[in-house]
């Protein structure tokens, strides 16, 4: 009885397989492409993608294959192995972000990052040592703001010039020179900011520094989730392959 039951189960499976395979045999695909789509579809059904998305993927692939096979292109030649195609569907490559279009979100985010660091740094320093000498050595709030802005703008420029995946207008030596000039600009900015009179560049209470840091953290988190931040000084975002 067990053998008959197992035979019946195998027969049902074979019938289901033939039915699934016939769905692709009748779409105008070549035998190889139909077999590829049959095996791909079986793998796709085991994923957690919703039914509508799976259907759209199959429909799009069949359409592409019908066009491509006219020129002798096979499914494997177009998509790689079934496993590779499944991986590509589940982990699509990240689209490259245009540097110019994405420059200011990155500049703002990194300016906020440095603003947080400077405010926390001076806030802790002044909280530990509240002497007049410490206040005289501390950086004024206007200086902190200007330096954070300048450094924030410079960071995306440096990262872009160091990115080997970007087609650069200038050679490596020229880009290295530009990076050195940016660092020199930062040094000059630090020097100039230290000369701003205290009357318009006050050293604020450490609690004000902490308050500004908290506000900046909230703004940085919003910017990070709102835009595609590719230059992240605090915690570099992993690039998807």
PDB file of C-alpha atoms in Angstrom:
ATOM      1  CA  UNK A   1       0.000   0.000   0.000  1.00  0.00           C
ATOM      2  CA  UNK A   2       2.883   2.346   0.892  1.00  0.00           C
ATOM      3  CA  UNK A   3       4.493   1.718  -2.495  1.00  0.00           C
ATOM      4  CA  UNK A   4       1.248   2.520  -4.300  1.00  0.00           C
ATOM      5  CA  UNK A   5       0.832   5.691  -2.230  1.00  0.00           C
ATOM      6  CA  UNK A   6       4.428   6.813  -3.007  1.00  0.00           C
ATOM      7  CA  UNK A   7       3.935   6.016  -6.668  1.00  0.00           C
ATOM      8  CA  UNK A   8       0.798   8.154  -6.668  1.00  0.00           C
ATOM      9  CA  UNK A   9       2.656  11.048  -5.031  1.00  0.00           C
ATOM     10  CA  UNK A  10       5.484  10.815  -7.593  1.00  0.00           C
ATOM     11  CA  UNK A  11       2.942  10.719 -10.380  1.00  0.00           C
ATOM     12  CA  UNK A  12       1.270  13.883  -9.051  1.00  0.00           C
ATOM     13  CA  UNK A  13       4.612  15.659  -8.788  1.00  0.00           C
ATOM     14  CA  UNK A  14       5.512  14.694 -12.341  1.00  0.00           C
ATOM     15  CA  UNK A  15       2.140  15.966 -13.514  1.00  0.00           C
ATOM     16  CA  UNK A  16       2.629  19.282 -11.703  1.00  0.00           C
ATOM     17  CA  UNK A  17       6.121  19.647 -13.173  1.00  0.00           C
ATOM     18  CA  UNK A  18       4.829  19.025 -16.692  1.00  0.00           C
ATOM     19  CA  UNK A  19       2.056  21.559 -16.186  1.00  0.00           C
ATOM     20  CA  UNK A  20       4.498  24.200 -14.890  1.00  0.00           C
ATOM     21  CA  UNK A  21       6.862  23.490 -17.766  1.00  0.00           C
ATOM     22  CA  UNK A  22       4.083  23.686 -20.348  1.00  0.00           C
ATOM     23  CA  UNK A  23       3.287  27.231 -19.225  1.00  0.00           C
ATOM     24  CA  UNK A  24       6.639  28.336 -20.653  1.00  0.00           C
ATOM     25  CA  UNK A  25       6.650  25.954 -23.636  1.00  0.00           C
ATOM     26  CA  UNK A  26       3.568  27.705 -25.016  1.00  0.00           C
ATOM     27  CA  UNK A  27       4.942  31.247 -24.828  1.00  0.00           C
ATOM     28  CA  UNK A  28       7.111  31.088 -27.940  1.00  0.00           C
ATOM     29  CA  UNK A  29      10.359  30.538 -26.058  1.00  0.00           C
ATOM     30  CA  UNK A  30      13.043  28.207 -27.342  1.00  0.00           C
ATOM     31  CA  UNK A  31      13.406  24.878 -25.571  1.00  0.00           C
ATOM     32  CA  UNK A  32      16.492  26.043 -23.648  1.00  0.00           C
ATOM     33  CA  UNK A  33      14.906  29.329 -22.635  1.00  0.00           C
ATOM     34  CA  UNK A  34      11.675  27.640 -21.595  1.00  0.00           C
ATOM     35  CA  UNK A  35      13.633  25.194 -19.446  1.00  0.00           C
ATOM     36  CA  UNK A  36      15.575  28.082 -17.898  1.00  0.00           C
ATOM     37  CA  UNK A  37      12.367  29.953 -17.053  1.00  0.00           C
ATOM     38  CA  UNK A  38      10.813  26.793 -15.611  1.00  0.00           C
ATOM     39  CA  UNK A  39      13.775  26.287 -13.273  1.00  0.00           C
ATOM     40  CA  UNK A  40      13.956  29.997 -12.444  1.00  0.00           C
ATOM     41  CA  UNK A  41      10.249  30.098 -11.644  1.00  0.00           C
ATOM     42  CA  UNK A  42      10.585  27.116  -9.289  1.00  0.00           C
ATOM     43  CA  UNK A  43      13.438  28.867  -7.428  1.00  0.00           C
ATOM     44  CA  UNK A  44      11.549  32.157  -7.373  1.00  0.00           C
ATOM     45  CA  UNK A  45       8.512  30.570  -5.702  1.00  0.00           C
ATOM     46  CA  UNK A  46      10.683  29.658  -2.709  1.00  0.00           C
ATOM     47  CA  UNK A  47      11.606  33.316  -2.049  1.00  0.00           C
ATOM     48  CA  UNK A  48       9.686  35.735   0.163  1.00  0.00           C
ATOM     49  CA  UNK A  49       8.782  38.117  -2.660  1.00  0.00           C
ATOM     50  CA  UNK A  50       5.063  38.821  -2.949  1.00  0.00           C
ATOM     51  CA  UNK A  51       3.082  37.077  -5.678  1.00  0.00           C
ATOM     52  CA  UNK A  52       2.531  40.227  -7.761  1.00  0.00           C
ATOM     53  CA  UNK A  53       6.235  41.060  -7.840  1.00  0.00           C
ATOM     54  CA  UNK A  54       7.102  37.486  -8.820  1.00  0.00           C
ATOM     55  CA  UNK A  55       4.559  37.627 -11.631  1.00  0.00           C
ATOM     56  CA  UNK A  56       5.956  40.938 -12.881  1.00  0.00           C
ATOM     57  CA  UNK A  57       9.514  39.568 -12.857  1.00  0.00           C
ATOM     58  CA  UNK A  58       8.501  36.489 -14.860  1.00  0.00           C
ATOM     59  CA  UNK A  59       6.502  38.575 -17.325  1.00  0.00           C
ATOM     60  CA  UNK A  60       9.385  41.001 -17.866  1.00  0.00           C
ATOM     61  CA  UNK A  61      11.947  38.218 -18.326  1.00  0.00           C
ATOM     62  CA  UNK A  62       9.764  36.382 -20.848  1.00  0.00           C
ATOM     63  CA  UNK A  63       9.350  39.603 -22.808  1.00  0.00           C
ATOM     64  CA  UNK A  64      13.113  40.220 -22.810  1.00  0.00           C
ATOM     65  CA  UNK A  65      13.838  36.643 -23.862  1.00  0.00           C
ATOM     66  CA  UNK A  66      11.348  36.739 -26.728  1.00  0.00           C
ATOM     67  CA  UNK A  67      13.154  39.805 -28.062  1.00  0.00           C
ATOM     68  CA  UNK A  68      16.672  38.545 -27.369  1.00  0.00           C
ATOM     69  CA  UNK A  69      16.318  35.004 -28.695  1.00  0.00           C
ATOM     70  CA  UNK A  70      15.659  36.397 -32.165  1.00  0.00           C
ATOM     71  CA  UNK A  71      19.363  37.229 -32.202  1.00  0.00           C
ATOM     72  CA  UNK A  72      20.365  33.857 -30.804  1.00  0.00           C
ATOM     73  CA  UNK A  73      20.774  35.055 -27.210  1.00  0.00           C
ATOM     74  CA  UNK A  74      19.955  32.443 -24.567  1.00  0.00           C
ATOM     75  CA  UNK A  75      18.571  33.047 -21.101  1.00  0.00           C
ATOM     76  CA  UNK A  76      21.849  31.944 -19.561  1.00  0.00           C
ATOM     77  CA  UNK A  77      23.778  34.310 -21.789  1.00  0.00           C
ATOM     78  CA  UNK A  78      21.461  37.152 -20.806  1.00  0.00           C
ATOM     79  CA  UNK A  79      21.033  36.486 -17.074  1.00  0.00           C
ATOM     80  CA  UNK A  80      23.747  34.027 -16.092  1.00  0.00           C
ATOM     81  CA  UNK A  81      22.850  30.869 -14.171  1.00  0.00           C
ATOM     82  CA  UNK A  82      19.497  30.512 -12.440  1.00  0.00           C
ATOM     83  CA  UNK A  83      21.189  31.019  -9.066  1.00  0.00           C
ATOM     84  CA  UNK A  84      22.912  34.174 -10.301  1.00  0.00           C
ATOM     85  CA  UNK A  85      19.640  35.549 -11.630  1.00  0.00           C
ATOM     86  CA  UNK A  86      17.827  34.807  -8.367  1.00  0.00           C
ATOM     87  CA  UNK A  87      20.595  36.587  -6.465  1.00  0.00           C
ATOM     88  CA  UNK A  88      20.369  39.582  -8.822  1.00  0.00           C
ATOM     89  CA  UNK A  89      16.596  39.766  -8.279  1.00  0.00           C
ATOM     90  CA  UNK A  90      16.871  39.544  -4.496  1.00  0.00           C
ATOM     91  CA  UNK A  91      19.929  41.818  -4.272  1.00  0.00           C
ATOM     92  CA  UNK A  92      19.733  44.262  -7.170  1.00  0.00           C
ATOM     93  CA  UNK A  93      22.895  46.316  -7.745  1.00  0.00           C
ATOM     94  CA  UNK A  94      22.753  49.802  -6.357  1.00  0.00           C
ATOM     95  CA  UNK A  95      22.262  52.423  -9.034  1.00  0.00           C
ATOM     96  CA  UNK A  96      25.134  54.902  -9.210  1.00  0.00           C
ATOM     97  CA  UNK A  97      24.256  58.265  -7.696  1.00  0.00           C
ATOM     98  CA  UNK A  98      25.072  61.367  -9.710  1.00  0.00           C
ATOM     99  CA  UNK A  99      27.687  63.351  -7.784  1.00  0.00           C
ATOM    100  CA  UNK A 100      26.348  66.784  -8.718  1.00  0.00           C
ATOM    101  CA  UNK A 101      22.737  65.894  -7.951  1.00  0.00           C
ATOM    102  CA  UNK A 102      23.753  64.350  -4.624  1.00  0.00           C
ATOM    103  CA  UNK A 103      26.417  66.848  -3.592  1.00  0.00           C
ATOM    104  CA  UNK A 104      24.469  69.127  -1.269  1.00  0.00           C
ATOM    105  CA  UNK A 105      22.726  66.400   0.779  1.00  0.00           C
ATOM    106  CA  UNK A 106      26.162  64.888   1.411  1.00  0.00           C
ATOM    107  CA  UNK A 107      27.683  68.289   2.213  1.00  0.00           C
ATOM    108  CA  UNK A 108      24.864  69.103   4.655  1.00  0.00           C
ATOM    109  CA  UNK A 109      25.078  65.696   6.318  1.00  0.00           C
ATOM    110  CA  UNK A 110      28.841  65.901   6.836  1.00  0.00           C
ATOM    111  CA  UNK A 111      28.622  69.525   8.030  1.00  0.00           C
ATOM    112  CA  UNK A 112      26.123  68.343  10.641  1.00  0.00           C
ATOM    113  CA  UNK A 113      28.461  65.483  11.581  1.00  0.00           C
ATOM    114  CA  UNK A 114      31.346  67.857  12.275  1.00  0.00           C
ATOM    115  CA  UNK A 115      29.021  70.302  14.015  1.00  0.00           C
ATOM    116  CA  UNK A 116      28.006  67.491  16.384  1.00  0.00           C
ATOM    117  CA  UNK A 117      31.644  66.557  17.040  1.00  0.00           C
ATOM    118  CA  UNK A 118      32.789  70.117  17.725  1.00  0.00           C
ATOM    119  CA  UNK A 119      29.849  70.935  20.001  1.00  0.00           C
ATOM    120  CA  UNK A 120      30.243  67.736  22.007  1.00  0.00           C
ATOM    121  CA  UNK A 121      34.013  68.244  22.211  1.00  0.00           C
ATOM    122  CA  UNK A 122      33.845  71.829  23.496  1.00  0.00           C
ATOM    123  CA  UNK A 123      30.783  71.094  25.613  1.00  0.00           C
ATOM    124  CA  UNK A 124      32.627  68.332  27.488  1.00  0.00           C
ATOM    125  CA  UNK A 125      35.786  70.427  27.768  1.00  0.00           C
ATOM    126  CA  UNK A 126      33.948  73.401  29.267  1.00  0.00           C
ATOM    127  CA  UNK A 127      31.852  71.186  31.524  1.00  0.00           C
ATOM    128  CA  UNK A 128      35.019  69.660  32.996  1.00  0.00           C
ATOM    129  CA  UNK A 129      36.962  72.919  33.212  1.00  0.00           C
ATOM    130  CA  UNK A 130      34.906  76.081  33.713  1.00  0.00           C
ATOM    131  CA  UNK A 131      37.863  78.372  34.315  1.00  0.00           C
ATOM    132  CA  UNK A 132      38.267  81.614  32.393  1.00  0.00           C
ATOM    133  CA  UNK A 133      41.358  80.203  30.724  1.00  0.00           C
ATOM    134  CA  UNK A 134      39.327  77.317  29.312  1.00  0.00           C
ATOM    135  CA  UNK A 135      36.727  79.725  27.925  1.00  0.00           C
ATOM    136  CA  UNK A 136      39.474  81.832  26.362  1.00  0.00           C
ATOM    137  CA  UNK A 137      40.892  78.766  24.605  1.00  0.00           C
ATOM    138  CA  UNK A 138      37.522  77.416  23.475  1.00  0.00           C
ATOM    139  CA  UNK A 139      36.200  78.036  19.972  1.00  0.00           C
ATOM    140  CA  UNK A 140      33.297  80.432  19.549  1.00  0.00           C
ATOM    141  CA  UNK A 141      29.962  79.201  18.215  1.00  0.00           C
ATOM    142  CA  UNK A 142      30.302  81.187  14.952  1.00  0.00           C
ATOM    143  CA  UNK A 143      33.732  79.623  14.352  1.00  0.00           C
ATOM    144  CA  UNK A 144      32.347  76.150  15.022  1.00  0.00           C
ATOM    145  CA  UNK A 145      29.518  76.747  12.551  1.00  0.00           C
ATOM    146  CA  UNK A 146      31.744  78.136   9.785  1.00  0.00           C
ATOM    147  CA  UNK A 147      34.341  75.367  10.131  1.00  0.00           C
ATOM    148  CA  UNK A 148      31.666  72.648  10.113  1.00  0.00           C
ATOM    149  CA  UNK A 149      30.169  74.110   6.927  1.00  0.00           C
ATOM    150  CA  UNK A 150      33.535  74.385   5.135  1.00  0.00           C
ATOM    151  CA  UNK A 151      34.648  70.886   6.166  1.00  0.00           C
ATOM    152  CA  UNK A 152      31.226  69.453   5.274  1.00  0.00           C
ATOM    153  CA  UNK A 153      31.454  70.915   1.757  1.00  0.00           C
ATOM    154  CA  UNK A 154      35.010  69.666   1.334  1.00  0.00           C
ATOM    155  CA  UNK A 155      34.334  66.054   2.324  1.00  0.00           C
ATOM    156  CA  UNK A 156      32.222  65.079  -0.758  1.00  0.00           C
ATOM    157  CA  UNK A 157      34.792  66.736  -3.015  1.00  0.00           C
ATOM    158  CA  UNK A 158      37.636  64.712  -1.481  1.00  0.00           C
ATOM    159  CA  UNK A 159      35.700  61.441  -1.565  1.00  0.00           C
ATOM    160  CA  UNK A 160      34.748  62.016  -5.204  1.00  0.00           C
ATOM    161  CA  UNK A 161      38.327  62.712  -6.243  1.00  0.00           C
ATOM    162  CA  UNK A 162      39.508  59.574  -4.412  1.00  0.00           C
ATOM    163  CA  UNK A 163      36.795  57.339  -5.870  1.00  0.00           C
ATOM    164  CA  UNK A 164      38.414  54.954  -8.357  1.00  0.00           C
ATOM    165  CA  UNK A 165      35.022  54.011  -9.840  1.00  0.00           C
ATOM    166  CA  UNK A 166      34.440  57.545 -11.131  1.00  0.00           C
ATOM    167  CA  UNK A 167      35.573  58.666 -14.572  1.00  0.00           C
ATOM    168  CA  UNK A 168      37.678  61.678 -13.595  1.00  0.00           C
ATOM    169  CA  UNK A 169      38.356  64.727 -15.716  1.00  0.00           C
ATOM    170  CA  UNK A 170      41.832  65.178 -14.202  1.00  0.00           C
ATOM    171  CA  UNK A 171      44.661  62.712 -13.634  1.00  0.00           C
ATOM    172  CA  UNK A 172      45.762  61.402 -10.243  1.00  0.00           C
ATOM    173  CA  UNK A 173      48.425  64.065  -9.671  1.00  0.00           C
ATOM    174  CA  UNK A 174      46.000  66.916 -10.310  1.00  0.00           C
ATOM    175  CA  UNK A 175      43.394  65.351  -8.016  1.00  0.00           C
ATOM    176  CA  UNK A 176      46.031  64.945  -5.293  1.00  0.00           C
ATOM    177  CA  UNK A 177      46.880  68.628  -5.690  1.00  0.00           C
ATOM    178  CA  UNK A 178      43.208  69.580  -5.342  1.00  0.00           C
ATOM    179  CA  UNK A 179      42.921  67.494  -2.165  1.00  0.00           C
ATOM    180  CA  UNK A 180      45.995  69.230  -0.701  1.00  0.00           C
ATOM    181  CA  UNK A 181      44.465  72.608  -1.562  1.00  0.00           C
ATOM    182  CA  UNK A 182      41.247  71.637   0.215  1.00  0.00           C
ATOM    183  CA  UNK A 183      43.205  70.674   3.343  1.00  0.00           C
ATOM    184  CA  UNK A 184      45.092  73.968   3.150  1.00  0.00           C
ATOM    185  CA  UNK A 185      41.767  75.768   2.823  1.00  0.00           C
ATOM    186  CA  UNK A 186      40.600  74.070   6.007  1.00  0.00           C
ATOM    187  CA  UNK A 187      43.731  75.206   7.839  1.00  0.00           C
ATOM    188  CA  UNK A 188      43.236  78.763   6.626  1.00  0.00           C
ATOM    189  CA  UNK A 189      39.593  78.604   7.725  1.00  0.00           C
ATOM    190  CA  UNK A 190      40.617  77.427  11.202  1.00  0.00           C
ATOM    191  CA  UNK A 191      43.063  80.333  11.444  1.00  0.00           C
ATOM    192  CA  UNK A 192      40.591  82.954  10.227  1.00  0.00           C
ATOM    193  CA  UNK A 193      37.822  81.674  12.480  1.00  0.00           C
ATOM    194  CA  UNK A 194      40.067  82.012  15.529  1.00  0.00           C
ATOM    195  CA  UNK A 195      40.484  85.725  14.717  1.00  0.00           C
ATOM    196  CA  UNK A 196      36.749  86.501  14.740  1.00  0.00           C
ATOM    197  CA  UNK A 197      36.074  88.898  17.669  1.00  0.00           C
ATOM    198  CA  UNK A 198      34.404  87.388  20.719  1.00  0.00           C
ATOM    199  CA  UNK A 199      31.721  90.036  20.505  1.00  0.00           C
ATOM    200  CA  UNK A 200      30.193  88.311  17.474  1.00  0.00           C
ATOM    201  CA  UNK A 201      31.693  84.891  18.162  1.00  0.00           C
ATOM    202  CA  UNK A 202      30.845  84.050  21.784  1.00  0.00           C
ATOM    203  CA  UNK A 203      31.815  80.890  23.606  1.00  0.00           C
ATOM    204  CA  UNK A 204      28.466  79.477  24.680  1.00  0.00           C
ATOM    205  CA  UNK A 205      27.528  77.463  27.741  1.00  0.00           C
ATOM    206  CA  UNK A 206      28.380  73.734  27.485  1.00  0.00           C
ATOM    207  CA  UNK A 207      24.672  73.012  27.824  1.00  0.00           C
ATOM    208  CA  UNK A 208      24.041  75.103  24.727  1.00  0.00           C
ATOM    209  CA  UNK A 209      26.722  73.063  22.942  1.00  0.00           C
ATOM    210  CA  UNK A 210      24.990  69.838  23.975  1.00  0.00           C
ATOM    211  CA  UNK A 211      21.600  71.197  22.924  1.00  0.00           C
ATOM    212  CA  UNK A 212      22.929  72.141  19.482  1.00  0.00           C
ATOM    213  CA  UNK A 213      24.539  68.699  19.190  1.00  0.00           C
ATOM    214  CA  UNK A 214      21.214  66.983  19.945  1.00  0.00           C
ATOM    215  CA  UNK A 215      19.392  69.135  17.360  1.00  0.00           C
ATOM    216  CA  UNK A 216      22.126  68.388  14.829  1.00  0.00           C
ATOM    217  CA  UNK A 217      21.873  64.651  15.506  1.00  0.00           C
ATOM    218  CA  UNK A 218      18.140  64.769  14.747  1.00  0.00           C
ATOM    219  CA  UNK A 219      18.808  66.770  11.568  1.00  0.00           C
ATOM    220  CA  UNK A 220      21.580  64.348  10.511  1.00  0.00           C
ATOM    221  CA  UNK A 221      19.320  61.316  11.032  1.00  0.00           C
ATOM    222  CA  UNK A 222      16.583  62.968   8.957  1.00  0.00           C
ATOM    223  CA  UNK A 223      19.041  63.827   6.174  1.00  0.00           C
ATOM    224  CA  UNK A 224      20.508  60.316   6.227  1.00  0.00           C
ATOM    225  CA  UNK A 225      17.105  58.673   5.741  1.00  0.00           C
ATOM    226  CA  UNK A 226      15.711  61.313   3.380  1.00  0.00           C
ATOM    227  CA  UNK A 227      18.619  61.304   0.929  1.00  0.00           C
ATOM    228  CA  UNK A 228      21.145  58.822  -0.409  1.00  0.00           C
ATOM    229  CA  UNK A 229      24.175  59.675   1.699  1.00  0.00           C
ATOM    230  CA  UNK A 230      27.272  58.182   0.106  1.00  0.00           C
ATOM    231  CA  UNK A 231      29.885  60.226   1.995  1.00  0.00           C
ATOM    232  CA  UNK A 232      29.382  59.362   5.635  1.00  0.00           C
ATOM    233  CA  UNK A 233      32.130  60.537   7.961  1.00  0.00           C
ATOM    234  CA  UNK A 234      30.558  59.100  11.127  1.00  0.00           C
ATOM    235  CA  UNK A 235      29.693  55.608   9.884  1.00  0.00           C
ATOM    236  CA  UNK A 236      30.457  54.784   6.213  1.00  0.00           C
ATOM    237  CA  UNK A 237      27.543  53.092   4.534  1.00  0.00           C
ATOM    238  CA  UNK A 238      28.394  49.758   2.968  1.00  0.00           C
ATOM    239  CA  UNK A 239      28.270  49.852  -0.818  1.00  0.00           C
ATOM    240  CA  UNK A 240      26.161  47.112  -2.339  1.00  0.00           C
ATOM    241  CA  UNK A 241      27.883  45.122  -4.987  1.00  0.00           C
TER     242      UNK A 241
END
